[in-house]
Amino acid sequence: MSDPTQHNRLEAEESPYLRQHADNPVNWQPWDEQALEAAKERDVPIFLSIGYSACHWCHVMEAESFEDESVAEVLNENFVPIKVDREERPDVDSIYMTVCQLVTGRGGWPLSAWLTPEGKPFFVGTYFPRDGQQGQPGFLDLCERIADSWESEDREEMEHRAQQWTDAATDRLEETPDSAGDGTETGSSPEPPSSDVLETAADATLRSADRQHGGFGSGQKFPQPSRLRVLARAYDRTGREEYLEVLEEALDAMSVGGLYDHVGGGFHRYCVDRDWTVPHFEKMLYDNAEIPRAFLAGYQLTGEDRYAEIVADTLAFVDRELTHDEGGFFSTLDAQSEDPETGEREEGAFYVWTPVEVRDVLENETDAALFCARYDITESGNFEGTNQPNRVARVSELASQFDLEESEALKRLDSARQRLFEAREERPRPNRDEKVLAGWNGLMISTYAEAALTLGEDDYAETAVDALAFVRDRLWDGDEKRLSRRYKDVSEPRSEARETSSHGGDVKVDGYLEDYAFLARGAFDCYQATGEVDHLAFALELARVIEAEFWDAERGTLYFTPESGESLVTRPQELGDQSTPSATGVALETLLALDEFAGEDFEGIAATVLETHANTIEANALEHATLCLAADRLESGALEVTIAAAELPEAWRDGFASRYYPDRLFALRPPTADGLEAWLETLGLEEAPPIWAGREARDDEPTLYVCRDRTCSPPTHVVEEALEWLGDSGENAEGESDAPF
């Protein structure tokens, strides 16, 4: 058998990130059995490099080290070099990133790890320059020293360290308290956390808030949408104004600063400064799914149209730039693109402007000056001599400054923005990572479905349903009842010669908990937005696989990897929120919602997981925001809105969805008992669940049943009567806004 490590094997991969490295002189291997066995056969360490296609420093390390022949010679001779796309393999990334954080106190990408042939890490770091600088070791020297140590008497110590670090990762990721699921008191709470943990998380969020610039922390600014959900829910529960104030400050800071693309819509990854001026320019699907959900909550709580407009513009960006022609959503846009003047790939080149460029496009001094004043486009610049637009001036101020009516100033600004957008479209574009990931698509589907309800736009529901159908068609095996993680269209020239599936696409990787949980939530939200039972049936199918593959009854927890999946050095859980919400938290929220319709005890699973991890959640509520939301949902229950009708009446949708009911559950059902029987057959249920049972349409008219805390309103045909029963006046908290923008 030939040694696969004698050549670079990434040409056969479909991940755009892996393909970026297919021409490196390093003999990169994908993470697979061949590569892992080769390390054992050769008895050499593995060098593991983990990144993603939109990662700026990944590109830098490639240019400095992985394209260098001398570096490649050392790697090829002394290691099995393995390259991993963290978006395809979040399980591998989770394990070795946890080790990096435990050992170094920080993390990030590219992640660089040296492993024993068995996959146990003994040295970790992130970006390394080729040659040492400013106290940081050089990558080439580091590889040579590690190779020498492996061949010396130091190897025993390295293997001992690898075992210690693996044990530490297992303790952090896999283990659960001794009392998991048995209700005994040996260090863990005997009960799930109460709704009080929601306020604990909200108070911790307040303490982390930057009341001067908005958002959280005093350094780089990340959007933190899970924390924003906590603030919204806590404000709804308590009425404490400070929760709403901090929520609005964060939303306003994100929407007026450089995190937001003021020319084309959509959000960048994060900002490198405290005042939200300059972003890291990559655009991720998950950010443009989860951030708009926070803006929808802000709109429901305040009635401020500016929040709804941000959602609409962001979804327009996703439609235009991250949507497959047949319905699914792509993963990312790169931070870098070609600078037309230099021909070099530069970060932010597609997005930034100079005053001269603005004047050249607009060809009108007043319009150019107006736009530059509105968006802080200056000669000195805010990013390497150019400008990332930030909205810094009120329209009223500009109208006075330029002696215009406000309506005229706004009209001219909108026209200028459109012309600059059209000019920007002619620039070399950032690369797009066209992986379609089940989990990330689930996040985006949920946002479109919720936007359809909240903003009353049927087109959003259609987009959600189309994307769900795309993912289900390509990544769900209906016979095996199993979900794959990644689909990649292979119709581009570089791939078209390869053998493909019937869709002209490549499918890879068994689905993880986040894939099942996020997609199940998306399917359920499609049911709520459309009333189509097939979406509910699919959500229930996914939930049953969560129970079968990820639920460990003995340990009382949900694991991130499927029981039947690949065995790694440890089996991780995902409890905390990261760049995406906690997979466990979303799974629990979704199981609790689906428990209303299921024959299984999904609520029991959710309660046990929360019980298992109660001490962890209560000790650090801020880092477990989504689990805090699940704990609140478990104790508070759902606001059941059962609609017996052929379709959801528009006035009823507007009555409920335009208001902030975080626990609202739309449960459309057919108006007649006969119609319901057909639904029960579709769902595989022998009898109607309580949320539907006995709730037929009355008087041959659509009928509304609203229940909370096991108490129900009288059946009604008038939505205002149901809202009055809930004690809701029906008015958003609208008022005079002092937001500058």
XYZ file of C-alpha atoms in Angstrom:
741
model
C 0.000 0.000 0.000
C 1.420 3.388 -1.010
C 1.964 6.070 1.592
C -0.775 8.713 1.132
C 1.382 11.326 2.857
C 3.819 11.461 -0.067
C 1.606 13.974 -1.863
C -0.927 16.696 -1.137
C -4.401 15.113 -1.107
C -6.546 18.229 -0.740
C -7.272 18.479 -4.475
C -9.838 15.714 -3.960
C -11.669 17.669 -1.249
C -14.628 19.986 -1.840
C -14.171 22.324 1.130
C -13.071 25.697 -0.308
C -10.742 26.153 2.667
C -9.012 22.844 2.027
C -8.830 23.542 -1.686
C -7.065 26.813 -0.965
C -4.171 24.673 0.287
C -4.227 22.073 -2.496
C -1.321 23.749 -4.297
C 0.903 24.129 -1.229
C 4.187 22.199 -1.258
C 3.120 20.811 2.123
C 1.741 17.286 1.687
C -1.538 18.160 3.368
C -3.908 15.347 4.278
C -7.594 15.624 5.130
C -8.652 14.342 8.539
C -9.445 10.754 7.611
C -8.507 7.179 8.432
C -5.727 7.062 5.823
C -3.902 10.034 7.318
C -4.324 8.897 10.921
C -3.119 5.392 10.102
C -0.148 6.797 8.175
C 0.980 8.656 11.309
C 0.943 5.396 13.249
C 2.703 3.500 10.469
C 5.443 6.115 10.183
C 5.502 6.666 13.975
C 5.680 10.439 13.535
C 3.631 13.242 15.093
C 0.679 14.847 13.383
C 0.796 18.550 12.664
C -2.834 19.685 12.726
C -3.809 23.035 11.224
C -7.428 24.140 11.653
C -9.001 27.193 10.026
C -11.743 28.351 7.697
C -11.887 30.029 4.321
C -12.710 33.558 5.523
C -9.983 33.573 8.207
C -7.528 36.437 7.612
C -4.638 35.076 9.701
C -5.077 31.659 8.116
C -4.247 33.278 4.784
C -1.270 35.064 6.322
C 0.183 31.867 7.778
C -0.293 30.091 4.473
C 1.587 32.812 2.575
C 4.421 32.948 5.099
C 4.884 29.279 5.919
C 2.791 26.771 4.010
C 3.855 28.083 0.599
C 7.509 28.007 1.673
C 9.534 25.072 0.294
C 11.856 24.824 3.307
C 8.968 24.746 5.745
C 7.215 22.154 3.610
C 10.324 19.964 3.581
C 10.454 19.892 7.392
C 6.728 19.208 7.726
C 6.654 16.475 5.085
C 9.734 14.707 6.410
C 8.920 14.739 10.124
C 5.122 14.948 10.456
C 1.840 13.953 8.909
C 0.386 17.399 8.111
C -3.416 17.433 8.395
C -5.600 20.359 7.407
C -9.134 20.697 8.844
C -11.964 23.061 7.918
C -13.460 23.898 11.313
C -16.823 24.580 9.691
C -16.958 21.004 8.394
C -15.486 19.406 11.514
C -16.513 21.430 14.570
C -15.976 18.326 16.723
C -12.259 18.152 15.907
C -11.974 21.904 16.330
C -13.752 21.823 19.707
C -11.372 19.280 21.186
C -8.111 20.916 20.192
C -9.342 24.477 20.705
C -10.321 23.499 24.253
C -6.779 22.231 24.841
C -5.367 25.459 23.424
C -7.525 27.563 25.724
C -6.700 25.432 28.756
C -2.954 25.546 28.091
C -2.418 29.053 26.725
C -5.411 30.918 28.113
C -6.527 32.012 24.657
C -7.639 30.636 21.317
C -8.313 31.573 17.723
C -7.605 30.547 14.179
C -5.506 29.291 12.593
C -5.226 26.710 15.332
C -1.885 24.877 15.257
C -1.522 21.643 17.223
C 1.080 18.902 17.319
C -0.351 15.487 18.193
C 0.923 12.012 18.918
C 0.092 9.437 16.230
C -2.935 8.563 18.400
C -4.231 12.126 18.120
C -3.298 13.352 21.615
C -1.980 16.952 21.693
C 1.381 17.838 23.233
C 1.986 21.344 21.823
C -0.603 23.955 20.777
C -0.818 27.526 19.576
C -2.545 29.673 16.991
C -0.768 31.798 14.386
C 3.017 31.507 14.212
C 5.175 33.685 11.931
C 7.651 31.767 9.785
C 10.560 33.311 11.682
C 10.577 34.293 15.327
C 9.668 37.878 16.189
C 8.830 39.900 19.292
C 9.266 36.947 21.603
C 7.075 34.661 19.497
C 8.760 31.488 18.221
C 9.137 31.028 14.501
C 7.123 28.233 12.926
C 10.061 26.677 11.066
C 12.288 26.612 14.139
C 9.433 25.247 16.241
C 8.815 22.362 13.826
C 12.521 21.483 13.763
C 12.788 21.492 17.552
C 9.636 19.379 17.974
C 10.901 16.883 15.388
C 14.255 16.620 17.182
C 12.591 16.148 20.570
C 10.320 13.416 19.222
C 13.373 11.423 18.146
C 15.148 11.904 21.482
C 14.626 10.855 25.067
C 12.194 13.786 25.363
C 9.533 11.746 23.587
C 8.382 10.020 26.774
C 7.790 13.370 28.444
C 5.919 14.613 25.360
C 3.637 11.576 25.402
C 3.050 12.017 29.130
C 2.074 15.656 28.550
C -0.214 14.585 25.680
C -2.074 12.229 28.003
C -2.416 14.907 30.670
C -3.808 17.401 28.186
C -6.186 14.811 26.728
C -7.430 13.993 30.230
C -7.974 17.699 30.888
C -9.949 18.070 27.657
C -12.035 15.022 28.519
C -12.778 16.449 31.961
C -13.830 19.758 30.420
C -15.774 18.454 27.414
C -17.068 14.952 28.098
C -17.515 14.394 31.813
C -20.683 15.208 33.728
C -21.310 15.523 37.485
C -21.469 12.202 39.327
C -25.159 12.644 40.062
C -26.158 13.186 36.442
C -29.735 12.131 35.967
C -30.180 10.347 39.325
C -31.387 13.287 41.427
C -28.883 12.679 44.234
C -26.872 15.433 45.883
C -23.215 14.700 45.298
C -22.103 18.068 44.011
C -24.790 18.898 41.471
C -28.158 20.555 41.922
C -31.060 18.073 42.387
C -33.299 20.259 40.211
C -33.014 22.181 36.980
C -32.198 25.871 37.405
C -35.261 28.017 37.979
C -36.221 31.046 35.921
C -34.134 33.067 38.389
C -31.059 32.041 36.395
C -32.353 34.177 33.522
C -32.128 37.283 35.695
C -28.713 36.150 36.928
C -27.528 36.022 33.319
C -29.127 39.378 32.541
C -27.463 41.021 35.556
C -24.094 39.599 34.491
C -24.755 40.978 31.009
C -25.356 44.426 32.522
C -22.067 44.231 34.395
C -20.233 43.434 31.148
C -21.976 46.224 29.208
C -20.073 49.153 27.729
C -22.503 51.964 28.495
C -20.404 54.478 26.568
C -20.044 52.713 23.223
C -22.658 49.965 23.424
C -22.143 46.235 23.399
C -20.028 44.304 25.857
C -16.451 44.467 27.081
C -13.801 47.132 26.762
C -11.811 45.777 23.820
C -12.802 44.098 20.569
C -16.556 44.054 20.100
C -18.469 40.895 19.244
C -22.216 40.975 18.593
C -23.221 38.460 21.341
C -26.809 37.827 20.113
C -27.505 35.230 22.833
C -26.869 37.849 25.508
C -29.217 40.206 23.693
C -31.926 37.538 23.786
C -31.375 37.211 27.530
C -31.797 40.964 28.011
C -34.997 41.003 25.965
C -36.485 38.043 27.824
C -35.456 39.405 31.230
C -36.990 42.792 30.437
C -40.215 41.069 29.435
C -40.228 39.095 32.688
C -39.281 41.909 35.075
C -39.940 45.245 33.378
C -36.521 46.477 34.533
C -35.715 49.367 32.209
C -31.941 48.911 32.382
C -32.229 45.606 30.533
C -33.996 47.329 27.637
C -31.596 50.273 27.680
C -28.530 48.056 27.318
C -30.260 46.026 24.604
C -31.027 49.171 22.608
C -27.526 50.567 23.128
C -26.042 47.377 21.691
C -28.444 47.242 18.743
C -27.830 50.894 17.912
C -24.049 50.522 18.180
C -24.040 47.514 15.869
C -26.331 49.152 13.318
C -24.561 52.516 13.037
C -20.930 51.418 13.383
C -18.579 49.559 11.100
C -19.927 46.125 12.009
C -22.810 46.816 9.637
C -22.318 47.188 5.888
C -24.049 50.521 5.241
C -23.720 50.235 1.468
C -24.770 46.627 0.871
C -26.413 45.428 4.084
C -25.419 42.562 6.336
C -23.042 42.248 9.269
C -19.314 41.606 9.419
C -17.837 39.178 11.978
C -16.738 41.553 14.773
C -15.033 44.900 15.352
C -11.392 45.234 16.318
C -11.965 48.323 18.462
C -14.120 49.375 21.377
C -16.241 51.903 19.473
C -17.364 49.587 16.648
C -15.477 51.487 13.918
C -13.399 48.898 12.035
C -14.540 45.312 11.532
C -12.893 42.085 10.608
C -14.511 42.117 7.206
C -15.588 38.503 6.707
C -19.341 37.940 6.642
C -20.629 34.743 8.198
C -24.024 33.188 7.574
C -24.574 32.520 11.275
C -24.040 36.180 12.225
C -26.493 37.296 9.566
C -28.996 34.826 10.984
C -28.660 35.392 14.721
C -28.078 39.169 14.824
C -31.322 39.964 12.933
C -33.262 37.838 15.447
C -32.059 40.211 18.152
C -33.186 43.163 16.031
C -36.601 41.545 15.594
C -36.897 41.330 19.381
C -35.844 44.981 19.642
C -38.509 45.926 17.101
C -41.202 43.980 18.954
C -40.258 45.575 22.282
C -39.913 49.166 21.086
C -41.800 49.525 17.830
C -38.749 51.295 16.354
C -38.888 50.955 12.574
C -35.122 51.342 12.293
C -34.692 47.857 13.762
C -37.095 46.336 11.244
C -35.242 48.135 8.436
C -31.929 46.606 9.512
C -33.545 43.153 9.404
C -34.987 43.776 5.952
C -31.687 45.081 4.556
C -29.751 42.176 6.066
C -32.109 39.601 4.596
C -31.846 41.360 1.234
C -28.058 40.941 1.483
C -28.455 37.232 2.294
C -30.856 36.790 -0.641
C -28.435 38.489 -2.986
C -25.065 37.151 -1.877
C -25.431 34.027 0.272
C -28.308 32.134 -1.331
C -28.035 29.179 -3.710
C -30.186 29.504 -6.825
C -32.224 26.513 -5.669
C -32.733 27.582 -2.078
C -29.967 26.771 0.422
C -27.596 29.246 2.053
C -23.836 29.483 1.575
C -21.450 29.816 4.506
C -19.211 32.890 4.277
C -17.777 35.782 2.330
C -14.036 36.279 2.670
C -12.527 39.331 4.351
C -10.054 39.792 1.504
C -10.516 40.715 -2.119
C -8.290 42.024 -4.864
C -7.312 45.677 -4.648
C -7.777 46.968 -8.228
C -4.810 49.334 -7.873
C -2.239 46.854 -6.544
C -3.618 43.539 -7.755
C -2.961 42.166 -4.266
C -5.610 40.588 -2.066
C -6.279 43.009 0.774
C -8.580 42.829 3.762
C -11.611 45.080 3.353
C -10.739 46.181 -0.192
C -14.279 45.499 -1.428
C -15.926 47.583 1.304
C -13.799 50.685 1.984
C -13.911 54.133 0.375
C -11.939 57.338 0.021
C -13.541 60.775 -0.507
C -12.128 60.814 -4.052
C -13.803 57.492 -4.869
C -17.129 58.761 -3.519
C -16.878 61.968 -5.595
C -15.940 60.021 -8.721
C -19.037 57.846 -8.431
C -21.560 60.502 -7.418
C -20.288 63.253 -9.756
C -21.968 65.866 -7.579
C -20.054 67.771 -4.930
C -23.064 68.276 -2.657
C -24.149 64.631 -2.792
C -20.578 63.484 -2.181
C -20.072 65.863 0.738
C -23.442 64.852 2.189
C -22.621 61.146 2.000
C -19.124 61.612 3.411
C -20.479 63.628 6.324
C -23.168 61.048 7.048
C -20.801 58.075 6.923
C -17.513 59.555 8.181
C -15.583 59.271 4.907
C -12.492 61.412 5.517
C -9.115 62.120 3.953
C -7.258 60.607 6.923
C -9.455 57.506 6.992
C -10.290 55.055 9.753
C -8.752 51.956 8.167
C -5.285 52.030 6.613
C -5.901 55.373 4.905
C -9.345 54.404 3.631
C -12.764 54.407 5.298
C -15.162 51.765 6.487
C -18.473 53.687 6.509
C -19.860 54.483 9.974
C -23.130 56.391 10.316
C -22.121 59.350 12.484
C -24.476 62.257 11.698
C -28.224 62.712 12.053
C -30.237 63.519 8.973
C -31.617 66.570 10.786
C -28.080 67.866 11.399
C -27.098 67.299 7.787
C -30.222 69.008 6.503
C -29.341 72.086 8.509
C -25.662 71.937 7.497
C -26.443 71.630 3.784
C -29.529 73.868 3.823
C -31.884 71.080 2.731
C -35.253 69.817 3.839
C -34.860 66.591 5.839
C -36.877 64.671 3.250
C -34.599 65.970 0.488
C -31.448 65.112 2.440
C -32.726 61.593 3.062
C -33.691 61.161 -0.594
C -30.255 62.256 -1.759
C -28.518 59.990 0.741
C -30.565 56.983 -0.379
C -29.786 57.751 -4.027
C -26.073 58.148 -3.249
C -25.981 54.883 -1.364
C -27.622 53.062 -4.260
C -25.166 54.510 -6.798
C -22.199 53.597 -4.583
C -23.604 50.096 -4.187
C -23.827 49.727 -7.960
C -20.263 50.996 -8.361
C -19.041 48.636 -5.661
C -20.577 45.715 -7.509
C -17.992 46.306 -10.247
C -15.082 45.759 -7.850
C -13.356 42.376 -7.542
C -15.514 40.440 -5.122
C -14.517 38.566 -1.971
C -14.425 34.809 -2.353
C -17.535 32.975 -1.251
C -17.384 29.695 0.629
C -20.226 27.780 -0.986
C -20.535 25.002 1.544
C -24.149 24.522 2.583
C -24.094 23.496 6.246
C -27.218 21.956 7.737
C -26.916 23.676 11.106
C -26.131 27.147 9.836
C -28.967 26.841 7.329
C -31.249 25.965 10.221
C -30.313 29.237 11.944
C -31.040 31.240 8.804
C -34.310 29.400 8.147
C -35.508 30.281 11.653
C -34.714 33.942 11.111
C -36.581 34.100 7.811
C -39.581 32.331 9.353
C -39.628 34.640 12.377
C -39.227 37.688 10.129
C -42.196 36.495 8.069
C -44.346 36.460 11.185
C -42.997 39.622 12.798
C -42.833 41.818 9.700
C -45.760 40.246 7.854
C -43.745 39.448 4.732
C -44.882 36.246 3.040
C -41.781 36.234 0.803
C -39.656 35.563 3.878
C -41.699 32.467 4.685
C -41.276 31.268 1.113
C -37.504 31.717 1.358
C -37.436 29.767 4.630
C -39.463 26.912 3.166
C -37.340 26.787 -0.006
C -34.145 26.579 2.032
C -35.604 23.873 4.266
C -36.585 21.865 1.193
C -33.086 22.311 -0.265
C -31.362 21.039 2.866
C -33.845 18.235 3.394
C -33.515 17.085 -0.211
C -29.716 17.035 -0.196
C -28.667 16.288 3.358
C -31.474 14.229 4.913
C -31.586 10.478 4.294
C -35.256 9.686 4.747
C -34.676 5.938 4.750
C -31.926 5.913 7.362
C -33.385 8.906 9.249
C -29.991 10.560 9.396
C -28.699 14.025 8.533
C -25.384 14.902 6.898
C -23.667 18.159 7.735
C -22.303 19.549 4.491
C -23.417 19.825 0.881
C -21.170 21.389 -1.747
C -22.206 21.984 -5.328
C -19.420 20.590 -7.518
C -20.532 22.083 -10.796
C -17.732 24.667 -10.925
C -15.008 23.850 -13.505
C -12.456 22.654 -10.998
C -14.777 19.940 -9.729
C -17.058 19.029 -12.598
C -14.990 16.039 -13.726
C -15.369 14.254 -10.412
C -17.979 11.686 -9.598
C -20.902 13.416 -7.924
C -24.244 12.603 -6.403
C -27.414 12.931 -8.408
C -27.635 16.588 -7.405
C -24.236 17.451 -8.822
C -23.132 17.886 -5.248
C -20.800 16.420 -2.688
C -22.205 15.419 0.710
C -19.910 14.842 3.649
C -19.734 14.423 7.438
C -22.354 12.930 9.744
C -24.534 15.611 11.286
C -23.702 16.925 14.752
C -26.054 17.992 17.507
C -26.033 21.565 16.183
C -27.131 20.345 12.749
C -30.091 18.423 14.111
C -31.037 21.034 16.725
C -30.705 24.139 14.548
C -32.472 22.496 11.608
C -35.239 21.090 13.818
C -35.847 24.580 15.176
C -35.875 25.924 11.625
C -38.388 23.296 10.506
C -40.600 23.995 13.521
C -40.446 27.736 12.848
C -41.504 27.054 9.252
C -44.523 25.223 10.643
C -45.338 28.216 12.855
C -44.996 30.632 9.935
C -46.965 28.585 7.386
C -49.096 26.088 9.271
C -47.877 23.273 7.005
C -47.807 19.991 8.899
C -44.937 18.506 6.870
C -42.539 20.971 8.499
C -43.708 19.907 11.953
C -43.317 16.252 10.980
C -39.727 16.857 9.863
C -38.912 18.719 13.075
C -40.205 15.747 15.073
C -38.132 13.325 12.986
C -34.995 15.321 13.732
C -35.862 15.500 17.426
C -36.225 11.730 17.604
C -32.723 11.333 16.178
C -31.445 13.767 18.808
C -32.830 11.392 21.406
C -31.467 8.289 19.675
C -27.962 9.523 18.787
C -27.015 12.332 21.169
C -28.934 11.704 24.397
C -27.040 9.744 27.065
C -29.614 8.785 29.700
C -27.002 7.364 32.059
C -25.009 10.591 32.149
C -28.041 12.818 31.752
C -26.642 14.897 28.935
C -26.612 15.551 25.199
C -23.309 15.065 23.385
C -22.199 17.061 20.368
C -21.212 14.030 18.297
C -23.505 11.115 17.400
C -23.111 7.862 19.274
C -22.620 6.018 15.974
C -20.070 8.547 14.703
C -16.283 8.628 14.561
C -14.474 7.995 17.821
C -12.102 10.821 18.772
C -9.825 11.229 21.794
C -12.826 12.584 23.715
C -16.535 13.032 23.050
C -17.432 16.711 23.435
C -20.525 18.439 24.692
C -21.357 22.028 23.707
C -22.895 23.836 26.659
C -21.628 27.384 26.219
C -22.488 29.936 23.581
C -19.739 30.642 21.098
C -19.964 32.313 17.693
C -23.147 30.264 17.323
C -25.624 29.573 20.122
C -25.064 26.542 22.327
C -26.100 23.412 20.432
C -27.340 21.904 23.692
C -29.302 25.032 24.562
C -31.045 25.196 21.183
C -31.731 21.456 21.334
C -33.425 21.859 24.724
C -35.513 24.846 23.626
C -36.597 22.919 20.536
C -37.362 19.718 22.429
C -39.503 21.707 24.860
C -41.459 23.256 21.995
C -41.918 19.916 20.227
C -42.963 18.196 23.446
C -46.333 19.889 22.929
C -46.843 17.662 19.861
C -44.826 14.519 20.544
C -45.601 11.139 21.979
C -42.064 11.054 23.436
C -41.042 12.687 26.707
C -38.895 15.429 25.212
C -39.550 17.652 28.214
C -38.077 14.982 30.468
C -34.854 14.960 28.450
C -34.620 18.759 28.644
C -35.268 18.800 32.372
C -32.647 16.125 33.038
C -29.957 17.882 30.993
C -30.642 21.136 32.829
C -30.529 19.276 36.136
C -27.231 17.649 35.217
C -25.585 20.954 34.411
C -27.408 23.152 36.930
C -24.289 23.993 38.933
C -22.328 24.876 35.790
C -25.129 27.098 34.486
C -25.714 28.850 37.800
C -21.993 29.373 38.427
C -21.490 31.104 35.061
C -24.841 32.096 33.648
C -23.335 34.650 31.261
C -21.398 32.013 29.300
C -24.458 29.746 29.138
C -27.042 32.255 27.974
C -28.955 29.876 25.718
C -29.166 27.256 28.458
C -30.513 29.982 30.775
C -33.193 30.711 28.178
C -34.013 26.991 28.057
C -34.267 26.857 31.857
C -36.667 29.799 31.805
C -38.714 28.121 29.072
C -38.898 24.892 31.096
C -40.276 26.635 34.179
C -42.485 29.219 32.467
C -43.931 26.987 29.782
C -45.216 28.125 26.405
C -47.792 30.701 25.474
C -49.943 28.329 23.435
C -51.730 29.987 20.535
C -53.862 27.277 18.922
C -55.529 28.314 15.681
C -58.243 26.091 14.251
C -58.370 27.330 10.680
C -57.369 26.434 7.174
C -54.652 29.114 7.381
C -53.399 31.697 9.852
C -55.504 34.873 9.561
C -53.282 37.866 8.865
C -54.771 39.983 11.639
C -54.096 37.218 14.164
C -50.528 36.890 12.997
C -50.013 40.627 13.304
C -51.705 40.716 16.696
C -49.320 38.222 18.251
C -46.125 38.294 16.208
C -45.699 42.075 16.185
C -45.555 41.989 19.998
C -42.777 40.479 22.061
C -43.981 37.102 23.337
C -40.712 35.162 23.701
C -42.523 31.940 24.604
C -45.217 32.240 21.907
C -46.012 28.970 20.166
C -48.274 29.090 17.110
C -50.081 25.760 16.789
C -52.219 25.868 13.659
C -54.459 22.841 13.140
C -57.210 21.938 10.668
C -60.601 23.353 11.596
C -62.352 19.969 11.713
C -61.798 16.675 13.511
C -61.576 14.836 10.185
C -58.876 17.166 8.962
C -56.946 16.681 12.176
C -57.036 12.902 11.750
C -55.088 13.213 8.505
C -52.487 15.352 10.292
C -52.132 12.822 13.100
C -51.489 10.117 10.523
C -48.778 12.270 8.919
C -47.170 12.776 12.327
C -47.460 9.126 13.370
C -49.573 10.020 16.424
C -52.425 7.834 17.682
C -54.276 10.661 19.385
C -54.328 14.425 19.271
C -51.860 16.151 21.582
C -53.446 18.387 24.236
C -52.518 21.556 22.337
C -54.934 20.466 19.578
C -57.372 18.122 21.325
C -60.939 19.424 21.444
C -59.974 22.735 19.869
C -61.974 22.687 16.659
C -63.234 25.708 14.782
C -66.493 27.086 16.187
C -69.378 28.397 14.109
C -67.506 27.465 10.912
C -65.118 30.342 11.525
C -61.407 30.412 12.363
C -61.156 29.989 16.110
C -58.415 31.052 18.473
C -57.490 29.346 21.743
C -54.835 30.963 23.953
C -53.403 29.148 26.975
C -50.757 30.040 29.528
C -49.837 28.286 32.781
C -52.435 25.593 32.061
C -55.164 28.239 31.966
C -56.963 28.989 28.715
C -58.966 31.872 27.333
C -62.472 31.249 26.011
C -62.489 30.285 22.329
C -62.759 33.430 20.245
C -62.900 34.671 16.691
C -61.453 38.059 17.633
C -57.735 38.414 18.257
C -58.204 41.538 20.392
C -60.201 39.495 22.900
C -57.346 37.003 23.274
C -54.822 39.805 23.711
C -57.049 41.454 26.290
C -57.233 38.145 28.163
C -53.441 38.126 28.213
C -53.459 41.633 29.644
C -51.834 43.182 26.577
C -53.047 46.576 25.453
C -51.611 45.860 22.031
C -49.261 48.830 21.932
C -45.525 48.593 21.449
C -43.348 50.716 23.659
C -43.117 53.425 21.028
C -41.919 56.839 22.009
C -39.738 59.716 20.994
C -36.396 58.191 20.055
C -33.110 59.948 20.642
C -31.224 57.423 18.519
C -29.104 59.499 16.143
C -29.652 57.452 13.121
